[in-house]
mmCIF file of C-alpha atoms in Angstrom:
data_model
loop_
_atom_site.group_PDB
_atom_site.id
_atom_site.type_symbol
_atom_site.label_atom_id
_atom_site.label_comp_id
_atom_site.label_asym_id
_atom_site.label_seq_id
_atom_site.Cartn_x
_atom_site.Cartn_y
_atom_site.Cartn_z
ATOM 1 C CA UNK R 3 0.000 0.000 0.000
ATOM 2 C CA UNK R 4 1.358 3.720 -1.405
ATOM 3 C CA UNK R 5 2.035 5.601 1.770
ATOM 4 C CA UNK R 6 -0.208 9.018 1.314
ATOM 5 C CA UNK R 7 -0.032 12.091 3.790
ATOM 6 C CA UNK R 8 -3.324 13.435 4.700
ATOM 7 C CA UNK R 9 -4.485 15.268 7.317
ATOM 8 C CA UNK R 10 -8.131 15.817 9.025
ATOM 9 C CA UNK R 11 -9.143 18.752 10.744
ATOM 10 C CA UNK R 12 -11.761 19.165 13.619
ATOM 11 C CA UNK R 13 -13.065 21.924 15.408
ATOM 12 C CA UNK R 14 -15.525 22.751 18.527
ATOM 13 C CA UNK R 15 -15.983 26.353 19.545
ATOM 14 C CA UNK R 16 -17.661 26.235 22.303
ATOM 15 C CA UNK R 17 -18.647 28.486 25.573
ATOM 16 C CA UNK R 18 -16.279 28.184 28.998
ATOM 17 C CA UNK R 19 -18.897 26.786 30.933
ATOM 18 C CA UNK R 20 -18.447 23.426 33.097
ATOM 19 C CA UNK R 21 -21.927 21.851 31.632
ATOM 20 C CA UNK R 22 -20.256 22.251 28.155
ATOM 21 C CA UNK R 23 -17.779 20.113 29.457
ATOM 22 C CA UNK R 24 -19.412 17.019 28.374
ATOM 23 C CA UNK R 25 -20.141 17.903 25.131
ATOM 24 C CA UNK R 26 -16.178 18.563 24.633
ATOM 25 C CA UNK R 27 -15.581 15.246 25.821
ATOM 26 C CA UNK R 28 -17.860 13.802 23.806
ATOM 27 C CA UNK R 29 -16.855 15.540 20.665
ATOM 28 C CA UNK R 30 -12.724 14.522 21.402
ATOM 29 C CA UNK R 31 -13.238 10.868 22.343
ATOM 30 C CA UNK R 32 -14.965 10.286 19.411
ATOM 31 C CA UNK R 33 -12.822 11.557 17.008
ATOM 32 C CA UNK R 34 -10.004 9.605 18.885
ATOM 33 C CA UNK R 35 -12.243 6.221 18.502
ATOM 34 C CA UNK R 36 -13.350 7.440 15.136
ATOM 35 C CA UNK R 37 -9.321 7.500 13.950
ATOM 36 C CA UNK R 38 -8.645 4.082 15.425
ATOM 37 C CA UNK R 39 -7.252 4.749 19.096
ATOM 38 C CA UNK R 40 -8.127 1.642 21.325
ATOM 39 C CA UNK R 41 -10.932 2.827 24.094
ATOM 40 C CA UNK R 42 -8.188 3.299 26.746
ATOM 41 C CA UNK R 43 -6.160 5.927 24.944
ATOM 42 C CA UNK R 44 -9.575 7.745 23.366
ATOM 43 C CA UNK R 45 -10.381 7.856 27.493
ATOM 44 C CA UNK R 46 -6.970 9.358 28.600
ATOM 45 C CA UNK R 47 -7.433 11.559 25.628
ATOM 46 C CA UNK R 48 -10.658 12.788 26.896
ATOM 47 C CA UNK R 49 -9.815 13.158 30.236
ATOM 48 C CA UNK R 50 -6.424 15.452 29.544
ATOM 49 C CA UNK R 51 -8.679 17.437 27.077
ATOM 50 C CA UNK R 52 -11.151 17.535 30.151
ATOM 51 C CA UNK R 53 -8.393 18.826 32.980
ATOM 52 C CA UNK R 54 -6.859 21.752 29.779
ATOM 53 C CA UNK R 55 -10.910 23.052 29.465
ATOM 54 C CA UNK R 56 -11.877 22.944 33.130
ATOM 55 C CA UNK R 57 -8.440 25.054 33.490
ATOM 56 C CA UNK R 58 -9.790 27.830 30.969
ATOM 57 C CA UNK R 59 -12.861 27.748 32.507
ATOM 58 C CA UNK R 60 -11.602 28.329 36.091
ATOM 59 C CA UNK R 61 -8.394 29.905 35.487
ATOM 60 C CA UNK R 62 -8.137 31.920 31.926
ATOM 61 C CA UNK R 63 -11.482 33.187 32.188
ATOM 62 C CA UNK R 64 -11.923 32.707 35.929
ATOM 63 C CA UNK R 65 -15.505 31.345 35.523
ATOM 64 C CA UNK R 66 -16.912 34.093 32.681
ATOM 65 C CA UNK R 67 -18.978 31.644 30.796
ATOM 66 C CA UNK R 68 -19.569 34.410 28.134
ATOM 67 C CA UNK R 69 -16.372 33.257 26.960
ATOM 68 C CA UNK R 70 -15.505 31.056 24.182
ATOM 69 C CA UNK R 71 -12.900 28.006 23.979
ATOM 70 C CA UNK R 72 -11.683 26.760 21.001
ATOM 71 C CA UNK R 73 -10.966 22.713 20.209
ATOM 72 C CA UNK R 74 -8.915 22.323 17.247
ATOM 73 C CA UNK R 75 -8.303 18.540 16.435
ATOM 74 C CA UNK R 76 -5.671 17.627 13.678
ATOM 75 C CA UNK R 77 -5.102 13.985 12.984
ATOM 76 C CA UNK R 78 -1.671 13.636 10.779
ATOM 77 C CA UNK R 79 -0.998 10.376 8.458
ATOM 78 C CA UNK R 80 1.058 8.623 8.085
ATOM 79 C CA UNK R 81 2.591 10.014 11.311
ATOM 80 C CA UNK R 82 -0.491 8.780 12.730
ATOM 81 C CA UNK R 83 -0.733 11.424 15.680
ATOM 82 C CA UNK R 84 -3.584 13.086 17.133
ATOM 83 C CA UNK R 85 -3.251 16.735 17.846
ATOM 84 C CA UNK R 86 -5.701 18.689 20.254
ATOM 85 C CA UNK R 87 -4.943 22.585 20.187
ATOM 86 C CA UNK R 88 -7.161 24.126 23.123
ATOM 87 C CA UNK R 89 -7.437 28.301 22.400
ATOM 88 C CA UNK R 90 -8.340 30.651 24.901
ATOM 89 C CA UNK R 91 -8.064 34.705 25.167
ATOM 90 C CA UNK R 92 -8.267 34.587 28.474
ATOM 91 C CA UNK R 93 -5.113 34.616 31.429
ATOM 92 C CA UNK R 94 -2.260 33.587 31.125
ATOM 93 C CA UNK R 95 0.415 31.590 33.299
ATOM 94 C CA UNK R 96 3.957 30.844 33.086
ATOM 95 C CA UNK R 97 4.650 27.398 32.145
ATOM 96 C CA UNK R 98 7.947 27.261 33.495
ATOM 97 C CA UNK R 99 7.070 27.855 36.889
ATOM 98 C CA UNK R 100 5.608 24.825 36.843
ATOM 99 C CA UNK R 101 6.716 22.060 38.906
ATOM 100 C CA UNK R 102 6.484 18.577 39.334
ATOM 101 C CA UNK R 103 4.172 17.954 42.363
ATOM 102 C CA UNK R 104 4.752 15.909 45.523
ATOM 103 C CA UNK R 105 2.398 13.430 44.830
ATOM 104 C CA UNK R 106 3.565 12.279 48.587
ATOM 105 C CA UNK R 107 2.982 15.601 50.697
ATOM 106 C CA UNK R 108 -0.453 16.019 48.106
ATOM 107 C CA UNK R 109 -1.654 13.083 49.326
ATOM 108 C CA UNK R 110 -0.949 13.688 53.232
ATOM 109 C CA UNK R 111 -2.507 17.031 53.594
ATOM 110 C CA UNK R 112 -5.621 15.424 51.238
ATOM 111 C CA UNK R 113 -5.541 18.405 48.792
ATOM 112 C CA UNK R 114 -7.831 18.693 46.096
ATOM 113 C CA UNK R 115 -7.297 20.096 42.688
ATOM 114 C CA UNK R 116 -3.798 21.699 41.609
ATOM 115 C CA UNK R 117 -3.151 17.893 39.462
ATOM 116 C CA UNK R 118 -4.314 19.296 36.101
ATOM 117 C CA UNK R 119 -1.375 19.911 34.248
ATOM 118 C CA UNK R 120 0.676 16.870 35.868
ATOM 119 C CA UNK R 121 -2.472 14.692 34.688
ATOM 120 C CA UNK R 122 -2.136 16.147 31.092
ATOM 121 C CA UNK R 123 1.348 15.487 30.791
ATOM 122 C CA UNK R 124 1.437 11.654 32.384
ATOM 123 C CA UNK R 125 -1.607 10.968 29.916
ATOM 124 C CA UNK R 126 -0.270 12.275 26.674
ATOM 125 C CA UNK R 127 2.621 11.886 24.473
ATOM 126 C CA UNK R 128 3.435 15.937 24.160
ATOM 127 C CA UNK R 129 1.838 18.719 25.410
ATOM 128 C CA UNK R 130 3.028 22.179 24.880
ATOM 129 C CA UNK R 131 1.662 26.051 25.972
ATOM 130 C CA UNK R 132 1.942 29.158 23.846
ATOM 131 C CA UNK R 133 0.892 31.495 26.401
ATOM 132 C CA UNK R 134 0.167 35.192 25.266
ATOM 133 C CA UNK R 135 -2.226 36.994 27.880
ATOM 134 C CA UNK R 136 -5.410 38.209 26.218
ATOM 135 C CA UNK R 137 -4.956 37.494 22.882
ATOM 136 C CA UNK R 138 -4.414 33.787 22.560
ATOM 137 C CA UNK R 139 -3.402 31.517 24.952
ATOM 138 C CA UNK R 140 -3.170 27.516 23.788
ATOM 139 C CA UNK R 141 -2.397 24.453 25.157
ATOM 140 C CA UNK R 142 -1.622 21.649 22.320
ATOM 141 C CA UNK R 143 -1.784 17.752 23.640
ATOM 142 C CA UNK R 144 -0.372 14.976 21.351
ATOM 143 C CA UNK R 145 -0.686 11.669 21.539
ATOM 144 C CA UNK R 146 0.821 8.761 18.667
ATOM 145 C CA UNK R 147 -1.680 6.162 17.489
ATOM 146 C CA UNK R 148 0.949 4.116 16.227
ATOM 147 C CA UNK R 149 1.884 2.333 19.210
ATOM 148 C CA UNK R 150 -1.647 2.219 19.805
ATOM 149 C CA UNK R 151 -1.840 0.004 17.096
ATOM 150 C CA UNK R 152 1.280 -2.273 17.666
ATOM 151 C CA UNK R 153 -0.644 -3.383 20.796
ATOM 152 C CA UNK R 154 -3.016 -4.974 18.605
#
């Protein structure tokens, strides 16, 4: 078989608000199921898309649900990776201040939340920020299919 590169495009805009969140989830693990990832990877897919929206939504836009995210999803063959480019205008952070957490001390003084981008990063292959205050901010996750499909 001739190997041919093609790419398809996908795209949600859709308002910061956490009821939407389903929908997003919805719309990503299908695409992921829809371009052959196994149901295990389309769910860790869905759930570090989840974690990147609910931090828009809480932190970017600090709960304005007039806002609008964007969901950009670019599948690449024969490279066979999945690309997930979240797009806010909202607040931005500095991604080098971020830090590994201690999942130890976490877990001792029962803390909730803070996990998001540690949980994005141990689910996917890449993930990368482009962080410009205000007029785009974006958060792009990657994960390979191809060893996805060696397991089979």
């Amino acid at each position: 078989m001739k190997n041919q590169r093609t790419k398809k495009n996908f795209h949600l805009r859709i308002p910061s608000q956490t009821e939407y969140l389903e929908i997003i989830r919805e719309f990503v693990s299908r695409v992921a199921r829809k371009v052959g990832f196994k149901e295990d990877d389309a769910s860790k897919i869905e759930l570090a898309v989840d974690e990147a929206c609910t931090n828009v939504i809480e932190h970017a836009y600090g709960g304005d649900g007039k806002k609008m995210i964007d969901i950009a999803i670019q599948v690449d063959y024969p490279g066979q990776k999945m690309s997930i480019i979240i797009t806010d205008q909202g607040r931005g952070f500095d991604p080098s201040k971020l830090r590994a957490p201690d999942m130890k001390k976490y877990l001792q003084e029962m803390r909730v939340g803070g996990l998001g981008v540690y949980l994005m990063q141990s689910l996917m292959d890449e993930i990368n920020f482009e962080v410009k205050p205000g007029p785009k901010n974006q958060v792009k996750l990657v994960k390979y299919l191809m060893n996805n499909q060696k397991q089979k």
